Coordinates of C-alpha atoms in Angstrom, one line a residue:
Chain A
M545 CA 0.0 0.0 0.0
L546 CA 2.7 2.5 1.0
K547 CA 6.3 2.2 0.0
L548 CA 9.0 4.6 1.3
E549 CA 12.2 4.0 -0.5
H550 CA 15.4 5.4 0.8
L551 CA 14.1 8.8 1.9
Y552 CA 16.5 11.6 2.8
K553 CA 15.7 15.0 4.1
T554 CA 18.0 17.6 5.6
F555 CA 16.7 20.9 6.9
N556 CA 18.7 24.1 6.5
P557 CA 21.5 22.4 4.7
G558 CA 24.9 24.2 4.9
T559 CA 23.9 26.4 7.8
I560 CA 24.6 26.2 11.5
N561 CA 21.1 24.9 12.0
E562 CA 21.6 22.0 9.6
K563 CA 19.5 19.1 10.8
I564 CA 19.4 15.7 9.2
A565 CA 15.8 14.7 9.7
L566 CA 15.4 11.6 7.5
S567 CA 18.3 9.3 6.6
D568 CA 17.9 6.4 4.3
L569 CA 14.3 5.8 5.6
S570 CA 12.6 2.8 4.0
L571 CA 9.3 1.3 5.0
H572 CA 6.7 -0.9 3.4
L573 CA 3.1 -1.0 4.6
K574 CA 0.6 -3.7 3.6
P575 CA -3.0 -2.8 3.0
G576 CA -4.8 -2.7 6.4
D577 CA -1.6 -2.2 8.4
F578 CA -2.1 0.0 11.4
V579 CA 1.4 1.1 12.5
T580 CA 2.2 2.9 15.7
V581 CA 5.3 5.0 15.6
I582 CA 7.5 5.8 18.6
G583 CA 10.8 7.5 19.2
G584 CA 12.5 10.3 21.0
N585 CA 12.2 14.0 20.2
G586 CA 13.8 14.7 16.9
A587 CA 13.9 11.1 15.9
G588 CA 12.0 11.9 12.6
K589 CA 8.5 10.7 13.3
S590 CA 6.7 13.8 12.3
T591 CA 9.1 14.5 9.6
M592 CA 8.3 11.1 8.1
L593 CA 4.6 11.8 8.2
N594 CA 5.1 15.3 6.7
A595 CA 7.2 13.7 3.9
I596 CA 4.4 11.3 3.1
A597 CA 1.7 14.1 3.3
G598 CA 3.9 16.3 1.1
V599 CA 4.3 19.3 3.4
W600 CA 7.6 19.8 1.6
A601 CA 9.6 17.8 -1.0
V602 CA 12.1 15.2 0.1
D603 CA 15.8 15.5 -0.9
K604 CA 16.1 12.0 -2.2
G605 CA 14.1 8.8 -2.4
R606 CA 10.6 7.7 -3.6
I607 CA 7.2 7.6 -2.0
I608 CA 4.7 5.2 -3.6
L609 CA 1.2 5.1 -2.4
D610 CA -1.3 2.6 -3.7
G611 CA 0.9 2.0 -6.7
E612 CA 1.2 5.7 -7.6
D613 CA 4.5 7.5 -7.3
I614 CA 3.5 10.6 -5.3
T615 CA 7.1 11.9 -4.6
A616 CA 6.6 14.9 -6.9
L617 CA 3.0 15.7 -6.1
P618 CA 2.2 18.8 -4.0
E619 CA 0.4 18.5 -0.7
H620 CA -3.1 19.4 -2.0
K621 CA -2.9 16.8 -4.8
R622 CA -1.8 14.0 -2.4
A623 CA -4.8 14.9 -0.2
K624 CA -7.1 12.8 -2.3
L625 CA -5.2 9.7 -1.1
I626 CA -4.4 10.7 2.5
G627 CA -6.4 11.6 5.5
R628 CA -4.7 13.5 8.3
V629 CA -5.2 14.5 11.9
F630 CA -2.7 16.9 13.4
Q631 CA -1.3 17.2 16.9
D632 CA -2.8 20.7 17.3
P633 CA -6.6 20.3 17.4
M634 CA -6.9 23.8 15.9
M635 CA -5.2 22.7 12.7
G636 CA -7.6 20.2 11.3
T637 CA -10.7 22.2 11.0
A638 CA -11.8 25.6 9.7
P639 CA -13.0 27.6 12.8
N640 CA -15.0 30.2 11.0
M641 CA -17.1 27.6 9.2
Q642 CA -20.0 25.6 10.3
L643 CA -19.6 22.0 11.4
E644 CA -21.5 20.7 8.3
E645 CA -19.5 22.9 6.1
N646 CA -16.3 21.4 7.4
L647 CA -17.6 18.0 6.8
A648 CA -18.7 19.0 3.3
L649 CA -15.1 20.2 2.6
A650 CA -13.8 16.8 3.7
L651 CA -16.4 14.9 1.6
R652 CA -15.0 16.6 -1.5
R653 CA -11.4 15.9 -0.7
G654 CA -9.6 15.0 -4.0
Q655 CA -12.6 16.1 -6.1
R656 CA -12.9 19.1 -8.4
R657 CA -14.8 21.8 -6.5
G658 CA -17.2 23.4 -8.9
L659 CA -20.2 25.6 -8.7
S660 CA -22.7 23.2 -7.3
W661 CA -24.0 23.8 -3.8
G662 CA -21.4 23.4 -1.0
V663 CA -23.6 21.3 1.3
T664 CA -26.5 19.3 0.0
K665 CA -29.6 18.0 1.9
A666 CA -28.8 14.4 1.2
E667 CA -25.3 14.6 2.6
R668 CA -26.6 16.4 5.8
E669 CA -28.3 13.1 6.7
I670 CA -25.0 11.2 6.4
Y671 CA -23.2 13.8 8.6
R672 CA -26.0 13.6 11.2
E673 CA -25.6 9.9 11.4
R674 CA -21.8 9.9 11.5
L675 CA -21.8 12.6 14.1
K676 CA -24.3 10.7 16.2
S677 CA -21.8 7.8 16.3
L678 CA -19.3 10.0 18.1
N679 CA -21.7 10.3 21.1
L680 CA -20.7 13.9 21.6
G681 CA -24.1 15.5 20.8
L682 CA -22.6 17.2 17.8
E683 CA -25.4 16.0 15.5
D684 CA -27.6 18.7 17.0
R685 CA -25.0 21.4 16.5
M686 CA -24.3 21.0 12.8
T687 CA -24.7 24.7 11.9
V688 CA -22.5 25.9 14.8
K689 CA -19.1 27.4 13.9
V690 CA -16.4 24.9 14.6
G691 CA -14.3 27.5 16.5
L692 CA -16.8 27.2 19.3
L693 CA -16.1 23.5 19.9
S694 CA -13.6 22.1 22.5
G695 CA -10.2 20.7 21.5
G696 CA -11.4 17.1 21.9
Q697 CA -14.6 17.7 19.9
R698 CA -12.6 19.3 17.1
Q699 CA -10.1 16.4 17.1
A700 CA -13.0 13.9 16.9
L701 CA -14.5 15.9 14.1
T702 CA -11.1 16.0 12.3
L703 CA -10.9 12.2 12.6
L704 CA -14.4 11.9 11.1
M705 CA -13.4 14.2 8.3
A706 CA -10.2 12.3 7.6
A707 CA -12.2 9.1 7.0
L708 CA -15.3 10.6 5.4
Q709 CA -13.8 10.1 2.0
K710 CA -12.1 6.8 2.5
P711 CA -8.3 7.5 2.3
K712 CA -5.7 5.1 1.1
L713 CA -3.7 6.1 4.1
L714 CA -4.6 7.7 7.5
L715 CA -1.9 9.8 9.2
L716 CA -2.3 10.5 12.9
D717 CA 0.4 12.8 14.1
E718 CA 0.3 12.6 17.9
H719 CA -3.3 13.6 17.6
T720 CA -4.1 13.0 21.3
A721 CA -1.0 14.7 22.8
A722 CA -2.8 18.1 23.3
L723 CA -5.9 16.6 24.9
D724 CA -6.5 15.8 28.6
P725 CA -6.1 12.1 29.5
S726 CA -9.8 11.1 29.4
T727 CA -10.5 13.0 26.2
A728 CA -7.3 11.5 24.7
A729 CA -8.5 8.0 25.6
K730 CA -11.9 8.6 23.9
V731 CA -10.2 10.0 20.8
L732 CA -7.9 7.0 20.7
E733 CA -10.8 4.6 21.0
L734 CA -12.5 6.5 18.2
S735 CA -9.4 6.3 16.0
D736 CA -9.3 2.5 16.5
K737 CA -13.0 2.2 15.6
I738 CA -12.7 4.3 12.5
V739 CA -9.6 2.4 11.3
Q740 CA -11.3 -0.9 11.8
E741 CA -14.7 0.0 10.4
N742 CA -13.2 1.4 7.3
Q743 CA -10.3 -1.1 7.1
L744 CA -7.9 1.7 6.7
T745 CA -4.1 1.6 6.4
A746 CA -2.9 3.9 9.1
M747 CA 0.1 5.4 10.8
M748 CA -0.1 6.8 14.3
I749 CA 2.7 8.7 16.1
T750 CA 2.5 8.6 19.9
H751 CA 4.7 9.5 22.8
N752 CA 2.9 6.9 25.0
M753 CA 4.5 3.4 24.9
S754 CA 1.4 1.7 26.3
D755 CA -0.7 3.2 23.6
A756 CA 1.8 2.2 20.9
I757 CA 1.7 -1.4 22.2
R758 CA -2.1 -1.5 22.7
H759 CA -3.1 -0.1 19.3
G760 CA -2.4 -1.3 15.8
N761 CA -0.8 -4.5 14.4
R762 CA 2.7 -3.2 13.9
L763 CA 5.0 -1.0 15.8
I764 CA 8.1 0.9 14.6
M765 CA 10.6 2.8 16.5
M766 CA 12.6 5.6 15.0
N767 CA 15.9 7.1 15.8
E768 CA 18.0 9.7 14.0
G769 CA 15.8 9.7 10.9
S770 CA 15.5 6.0 10.2
I771 CA 13.7 3.0 11.6
I772 CA 15.6 1.0 14.2
L773 CA 12.9 -1.4 15.2
D774 CA 9.9 -3.0 13.4
I775 CA 7.7 -5.4 15.2
S776 CA 4.5 -6.9 13.9
G777 CA 2.0 -9.8 14.2
E778 CA 2.3 -12.2 17.1
E779 CA 5.5 -10.7 18.3
K780 CA 3.7 -7.3 18.7
K781 CA 0.8 -8.8 20.6
K782 CA 3.2 -10.2 23.2
L783 CA 5.1 -7.0 23.5
T784 CA 5.5 -5.3 26.9
K785 CA 6.9 -2.0 27.9
Q786 CA 9.9 -3.7 29.5
M787 CA 10.6 -5.7 26.3
L788 CA 10.4 -2.5 24.3
M789 CA 12.9 -0.8 26.5
E790 CA 15.3 -3.7 26.2
K791 CA 14.9 -4.0 22.5
F792 CA 15.6 -0.3 22.3
A793 CA 18.7 -0.7 24.4
Q794 CA 19.9 -3.5 22.1
V795 CA 19.5 -1.5 19.0
A796 CA 20.3 2.0 20.2
G797 CA 23.1 0.9 22.5
A798 CA 24.6 3.5 24.7
Q799 CA 21.9 6.1 23.9
V800 CA 19.3 4.3 26.0
D801 CA 19.7 6.4 29.1
S802 CA 19.0 9.6 27.4
D803 CA 16.2 8.4 25.2
Q804 CA 14.4 6.4 27.8
V805 CA 13.6 9.6 29.5
L806 CA 12.0 11.0 26.4
L807 CA 9.6 8.0 25.9
S808 CA 6.9 8.5 28.4
K809 CA 5.4 5.4 30.1
Chain B
M1055 CA -17.9 83.2 15.9
S1056 CA -19.9 82.3 18.9
I1057 CA -21.5 78.9 19.4
A1058 CA -24.9 80.4 19.0
V1059 CA -24.0 82.0 15.6
Y1060 CA -22.4 78.7 14.5
F1061 CA -25.5 76.7 15.3
S1062 CA -27.9 79.1 13.7
S1063 CA -25.8 79.0 10.6
L1064 CA -26.5 75.3 10.3
S1065 CA -29.6 74.6 8.2
F1066 CA -31.3 71.3 8.8
L1067 CA -32.9 71.5 5.4
K1068 CA -29.5 71.7 3.8
L1069 CA -28.5 68.5 5.6
L1070 CA -31.7 66.8 4.2
K1071 CA -30.9 68.1 0.8
N1072 CA -27.4 66.7 0.8
M1073 CA -28.2 63.4 2.3
P1074 CA -29.5 61.6 -0.8
G1075 CA -26.3 62.4 -2.6
G1076 CA -24.4 60.9 0.3
V1077 CA -26.5 57.8 0.2
A1078 CA -25.8 57.3 -3.5
Q1079 CA -22.1 57.7 -3.0
G1080 CA -22.3 55.5 0.0
L1081 CA -24.0 52.8 -2.0
I1082 CA -21.1 52.8 -4.5
W1083 CA -18.5 52.7 -1.8
G1084 CA -20.5 49.9 -0.2
L1085 CA -20.1 47.9 -3.4
M1086 CA -16.4 48.6 -3.1
A1087 CA -16.6 47.4 0.5
L1088 CA -18.0 44.0 -0.7
G1089 CA -14.7 43.6 -2.5
V1090 CA -12.7 44.5 0.6
Y1091 CA -14.9 42.1 2.6
I1092 CA -13.9 39.2 0.4
T1093 CA -10.2 39.7 0.9
F1094 CA -10.2 41.1 4.5
R1095 CA -12.7 38.9 6.1
L1096 CA -13.0 35.7 3.9
L1097 CA -9.4 35.4 2.7
D1098 CA -7.8 37.0 5.7
V1099 CA -5.6 39.3 3.6
A1100 CA -5.5 43.1 3.8
D1101 CA -5.3 43.8 0.1
L1102 CA -4.0 47.3 -0.7
T1103 CA -4.4 46.8 -4.5
V1104 CA -7.9 48.4 -4.2
D1105 CA -6.6 51.9 -4.0
G1106 CA -5.2 51.5 -7.5
S1107 CA -7.9 49.2 -9.0
F1108 CA -10.7 51.5 -8.0
T1109 CA -9.1 54.2 -10.1
T1110 CA -8.4 51.7 -12.9
G1111 CA -12.1 50.9 -13.0
G1112 CA -13.0 54.6 -13.2
A1113 CA -10.3 55.3 -15.8
C1114 CA -11.3 52.4 -18.1
T1115 CA -15.0 53.2 -17.9
V1116 CA -14.6 56.9 -18.7
M1117 CA -12.1 56.4 -21.5
L1118 CA -14.2 53.7 -23.2
I1119 CA -17.4 55.8 -22.9
L1120 CA -15.5 58.7 -24.4
A1121 CA -14.5 56.4 -27.2
G1122 CA -18.1 55.7 -27.9
W1123 CA -18.6 52.4 -26.0
P1124 CA -21.9 51.8 -24.3
A1125 CA -21.6 52.4 -20.5
W1126 CA -22.4 48.8 -19.6
A1127 CA -19.7 47.4 -21.9
A1128 CA -17.2 49.9 -20.5
L1129 CA -18.0 48.7 -17.0
L1130 CA -17.5 45.1 -18.1
V1131 CA -14.0 46.0 -19.3
A1132 CA -13.3 47.8 -16.1
V1133 CA -14.2 44.6 -14.2
I1134 CA -11.8 42.7 -16.3
A1135 CA -9.1 45.2 -15.7
G1136 CA -9.7 45.0 -12.0
V1137 CA -9.6 41.2 -12.1
A1138 CA -6.2 41.5 -13.9
A1139 CA -4.9 43.8 -11.2
G1140 CA -6.0 41.4 -8.4
F1141 CA -4.4 38.5 -10.4
C1142 CA -1.1 40.4 -10.5
T1143 CA -1.2 40.9 -6.7
G1144 CA -2.1 37.2 -6.3
M1145 CA 0.8 36.1 -8.5
L1146 CA 3.3 38.3 -6.7
H1147 CA 2.1 36.8 -3.4
T1148 CA 1.8 33.1 -4.3
K1149 CA 4.4 32.6 -7.0
L1150 CA 7.1 35.0 -5.9
G1151 CA 6.6 34.7 -2.1
I1152 CA 6.1 38.4 -1.5
P1153 CA 4.0 39.1 1.6
A1154 CA 0.4 39.8 0.6
I1155 CA 0.3 43.3 2.0
L1156 CA 3.5 44.2 0.1
A1157 CA 2.3 42.6 -3.1
G1158 CA -0.8 44.8 -2.9
I1159 CA 1.2 47.9 -2.3
L1160 CA 3.5 47.1 -5.3
T1161 CA 0.5 46.5 -7.7
Q1162 CA -1.2 49.6 -6.4
F1163 CA 1.9 51.7 -6.9
S1164 CA 2.4 50.4 -10.5
L1165 CA -1.3 51.1 -11.2
Y1166 CA -0.7 54.8 -10.7
S1167 CA 1.4 54.8 -13.9
I1168 CA -0.9 52.4 -15.7
N1169 CA -3.9 54.5 -14.8
L1170 CA -2.3 57.6 -16.2
H1171 CA -1.6 55.8 -19.4
I1172 CA -5.2 54.7 -19.6
M1173 CA -6.3 58.3 -19.2
G1174 CA -3.9 59.4 -21.9
M1175 CA -1.5 60.9 -19.4
A1176 CA -4.1 63.3 -18.0
A1177 CA -4.8 63.3 -14.3
N1178 CA -8.5 64.0 -14.8
K1179 CA -11.0 63.0 -17.5
A1180 CA -14.5 64.3 -17.6
V1181 CA -17.5 62.5 -19.0
S1182 CA -20.6 64.6 -19.3
V1183 CA -24.0 63.0 -18.8
D1184 CA -25.3 65.5 -21.3
K1185 CA -23.3 64.0 -24.1
Y1186 CA -23.2 60.3 -23.1
D1187 CA -25.7 57.7 -21.8
L1188 CA -24.4 56.9 -18.4
V1189 CA -25.6 54.1 -16.0
L1190 CA -26.0 56.6 -13.2
S1191 CA -25.2 60.3 -12.5
S1192 CA -25.2 62.7 -9.6
R1193 CA -27.5 64.9 -11.8
T1194 CA -30.4 62.6 -11.0
V1195 CA -29.7 61.3 -7.5
P1196 CA -32.9 59.3 -7.0
S1197 CA -32.4 57.2 -10.0
A1198 CA -28.7 56.8 -9.1
I1199 CA -29.8 55.4 -5.8
L1200 CA -32.2 53.0 -7.4
T1201 CA -29.6 51.8 -9.9
G1202 CA -27.0 51.5 -7.1
F1203 CA -29.5 49.6 -5.0
I1204 CA -30.3 47.1 -7.9
I1205 CA -26.6 46.5 -8.6
A1206 CA -26.0 46.0 -4.8
L1207 CA -28.9 43.6 -4.5
A1208 CA -27.6 41.6 -7.5
L1209 CA -24.0 41.5 -6.2
V1210 CA -25.0 40.5 -2.7
S1211 CA -27.2 37.7 -4.0
F1212 CA -24.5 36.6 -6.4
F1213 CA -21.9 36.4 -3.6
Y1214 CA -24.3 34.7 -1.3
W1215 CA -24.7 32.0 -3.9
Y1216 CA -21.1 31.9 -4.9
F1217 CA -19.7 31.5 -1.4
G1218 CA -22.2 28.7 -0.7
T1219 CA -20.9 26.7 -3.7
E1220 CA -18.1 24.1 -3.4
Q1221 CA -15.6 26.5 -4.9
G1222 CA -16.7 29.4 -2.7
S1223 CA -16.5 27.2 0.4
A1224 CA -13.0 26.2 -0.6
L1225 CA -12.1 29.9 -0.8
R1226 CA -13.5 30.6 2.6
A1227 CA -11.7 27.6 4.1
T1228 CA -8.4 28.9 2.7
G1229 CA -8.9 32.1 4.7
S1230 CA -10.1 30.3 7.8
N1231 CA -7.4 27.6 8.0
P1232 CA -4.8 27.1 5.2
S1233 CA -3.2 24.0 6.6
M1234 CA -6.6 22.3 7.0
S1235 CA -7.5 23.4 3.4
R1236 CA -4.3 21.8 2.0
A1237 CA -5.0 18.6 3.9
Q1238 CA -8.5 18.6 2.3
G1239 CA -7.0 18.9 -1.1
I1240 CA -7.6 22.6 -1.7
D1241 CA -5.1 24.5 -3.8
V1242 CA -4.6 27.3 -1.3
N1243 CA -2.5 29.5 -3.7
A1244 CA -5.0 29.2 -6.5
M1245 CA -7.8 30.2 -4.1
K1246 CA -5.9 33.2 -3.0
V1247 CA -5.3 34.4 -6.6
L1248 CA -9.0 33.7 -7.3
G1249 CA -10.2 35.7 -4.3
L1250 CA -8.0 38.6 -5.0
S1251 CA -9.1 38.7 -8.6
I1252 CA -12.8 38.6 -7.8
S1253 CA -12.4 41.3 -5.1
N1254 CA -10.5 43.7 -7.3
G1255 CA -13.0 43.1 -10.1
I1256 CA -15.8 44.3 -7.9
V1257 CA -13.7 47.2 -6.7
A1258 CA -13.0 48.3 -10.3
L1259 CA -16.8 48.0 -11.0
S1260 CA -17.5 50.4 -8.2
G1261 CA -14.7 52.7 -9.4
G1262 CA -16.4 52.7 -12.8
L1263 CA -19.8 53.6 -11.2
M1264 CA -18.2 56.3 -9.1
A1265 CA -16.6 57.9 -12.2
Q1266 CA -19.9 58.0 -13.9
Y1267 CA -21.7 59.3 -10.9
Q1268 CA -19.3 62.2 -10.3
G1269 CA -18.9 62.8 -14.1
F1270 CA -15.1 62.3 -14.2
A1271 CA -12.3 59.9 -13.5
D1272 CA -9.4 61.3 -11.4
I1273 CA -6.0 59.8 -10.8
N1274 CA -6.5 60.2 -7.1
M1275 CA -10.1 59.0 -6.8
G1276 CA -9.0 55.6 -5.3
R1277 CA -6.7 57.1 -2.6
G1278 CA -7.6 55.7 0.7
A1279 CA -10.2 53.3 -0.8
I1280 CA -8.9 50.5 1.4
V1281 CA -9.6 52.5 4.6
I1282 CA -13.1 53.6 3.5
G1283 CA -13.8 49.9 2.5
L1284 CA -12.6 48.7 5.9
A1285 CA -14.7 51.4 7.6
A1286 CA -17.7 50.2 5.7
V1287 CA -17.0 46.5 6.5
I1288 CA -16.6 47.3 10.2
I1289 CA -19.5 49.7 10.6
G1290 CA -21.7 47.2 8.8
E1291 CA -20.6 44.4 11.1
V1292 CA -21.2 46.4 14.3
V1293 CA -24.6 47.7 13.2
G1294 CA -25.6 44.3 11.8
R1295 CA -24.7 42.5 15.0
A1296 CA -26.4 45.2 17.1
L1297 CA -29.7 44.9 15.1
L1298 CA -29.8 41.2 14.3
G1299 CA -27.5 39.6 16.8
K1300 CA -27.4 35.9 16.3
H1301 CA -29.8 36.0 13.4
L1302 CA -27.2 37.7 11.3
N1303 CA -26.6 35.2 8.5
F1304 CA -24.2 35.5 5.6
Y1305 CA -26.7 37.3 3.4
G1306 CA -27.2 39.8 6.2
T1307 CA -23.5 40.2 6.7
L1308 CA -23.0 41.0 3.0
S1309 CA -26.0 43.4 3.0
F1310 CA -24.7 45.2 6.0
T1311 CA -21.3 45.6 4.4
V1312 CA -23.1 47.7 1.7
I1313 CA -25.2 49.4 4.4
G1314 CA -21.9 50.2 6.2
G1315 CA -20.8 52.1 3.2
I1316 CA -24.0 54.1 3.2
L1317 CA -23.7 54.8 6.9
Y1318 CA -20.1 55.9 6.5
Y1319 CA -21.1 58.4 3.8
A1320 CA -24.1 59.6 5.8
V1321 CA -21.6 60.4 8.6
V1322 CA -19.4 62.2 6.0
V1323 CA -22.4 64.3 5.0
V1324 CA -23.1 65.2 8.6
V1325 CA -19.4 66.1 9.2
L1326 CA -19.4 68.4 6.2
W1327 CA -22.7 69.9 7.2
L1328 CA -21.2 70.7 10.6
K1329 CA -18.7 72.7 8.6
L1330 CA -15.8 70.7 9.8
N1331 CA -12.8 70.9 7.5
S1332 CA -13.2 68.3 4.8
N1333 CA -9.4 67.9 4.7
D1334 CA -9.7 66.3 8.1
L1335 CA -12.0 63.6 6.8
K1336 CA -9.2 61.1 6.2
L1337 CA -7.9 61.6 9.8
F1338 CA -11.4 61.2 11.1
T1339 CA -12.0 58.0 9.0
A1340 CA -8.7 56.5 10.1
I1341 CA -9.6 57.1 13.8
I1342 CA -13.0 55.4 13.3
V1343 CA -11.4 52.3 11.7
A1344 CA -8.6 52.1 14.3
V1345 CA -11.2 52.3 17.1
F1346 CA -13.4 49.6 15.7
L1347 CA -10.6 47.3 14.7
S1348 CA -9.2 47.5 18.2
V1349 CA -12.6 46.7 19.9
P1350 CA -12.3 42.8 19.8
Y1351 CA -8.7 43.0 21.1
L1352 CA -9.6 45.4 23.9
R1353 CA -12.6 43.3 24.8
D1354 CA -10.3 40.3 25.3
Q1355 CA -7.9 42.3 27.3
S1356 CA -10.6 43.5 29.6
K1357 CA -11.3 39.9 30.5
S1358 CA -7.7 38.9 31.1
S1359 CA -4.6 41.0 30.9
F1360 CA -1.6 42.0 33.0
A1361 CA -3.0 45.5 33.3
R1362 CA -6.2 44.1 34.9
L1363 CA -4.2 41.9 37.3
K1364 CA -2.2 44.9 38.3
K1365 CA -5.3 46.9 39.1
K1366 CA -6.9 44.1 41.0
G1367 CA -3.8 42.9 42.7
G1368 CA -4.4 39.5 41.1
S1369 CA -5.9 38.1 44.2
T1370 CA -9.6 38.2 43.5
N1371 CA -9.7 35.8 40.5
A1372 CA -6.8 33.6 41.2

């Protein structure tokens, strides 16, 4: 489904702020894979997701999604294939627009936007149903401006929007990090549900090791811009935090002391 | 001159006599304000191109009418010229990475020369309603108001429809949250160029109407248009919210933008009637806009700010 082939990205090359963000990163996802991504700060997790989403161009390497080489496609053209939820709950929705208008924008992801009506009656019913499934009471507030919703509500809405037009790939970039623990748990549960119901291929960055172990069928750990650990299937099911620490120690060697601190338990 | 003499010199009848003319001009500026609303409120860009494109509209209209074109066709060309001006600003901004506000200033600056060229290097070109068939004229104010009203109604309805379409929604989303828009597959740069083009097309249209109304195009007729447009947008919002509150929908917002232009000009008429120096009008307008633009910020500050903590000692609401 997704193939990353030898990706490289360096920020601010040739300056004092030079930062090698991705270094020979390769990854192959099968359809239906739900991968959790962990790693310390600056390991390249978000950089990898941004490279896939096309926020900027990579320096070297190829990105192939669903058989299509998207390496040279700008962000808005990749959007037809990719659903995204950001860390900042404010980033995924348009605050000055109504709830149903936001959903309507998402429903038309990857399609030509012409001069037909922006929100139709028929689709309103779909939205109402989907919103009802969130159990947040949003189905009665469809004409409310999204800016009036809470962070958790906006993040749940963004999730719904990301899956409304079934994406080939769902990218969750620490999408619960900015929420309080109970809201975060709800949004995570919702993410699981949406991934399963739609049988999506998904990648989820998290700073929480338990979440990384509990969710998805595959776990990768990143360090210094490439993947240092890749566990899936039965092995992943049996994974514990302790084992993860040890594995990390094996692979990363001496760095374990510093990085352990950065991975929250 | 004592106060009593001053007041006795003011004739209320004179105010009534001047008001219709103010309303007509206000309507035309209100149309201009619709253009400013599109960039300033929907696209979240303060576009300074309008000072130039307003004059461009006037210049094109007058020159073409003088060349024997029918007034409506001249206005159509004026709209196209305005669209081209907005397109230039959009390109400078999106393709060359120049900040939007600077891009607008550059286009506006260059339009000064271009407008002079359009007007055959004259700073002023008259078009007499006696010789030509104009869409509206200050000679017949009531019919000018009617014409202006019909055009305003048509434009407000058009924009109400357009910004409800898929494309119009994409444009609004671009102004509301660009990163979300990109993630939803919207070409943000294309939308910005489109919005700037549409906006300046409307501004040029109102410039063309103004030139016909006053009977001439002047190289300086657009000076300060952005501030007057902002004033109209803001006055319209404040009054609209005060009158309709939560019932103020998008159609109402657009309508009140035009009404804001009329109210602004009504105030201008009163100011002139009070025999205040008309040279102070720009200062007066700038103060109004500054005050209203600062209201939302100051309202926030009154709820939570360091200054407030200092006053209260920070203990009451800790």
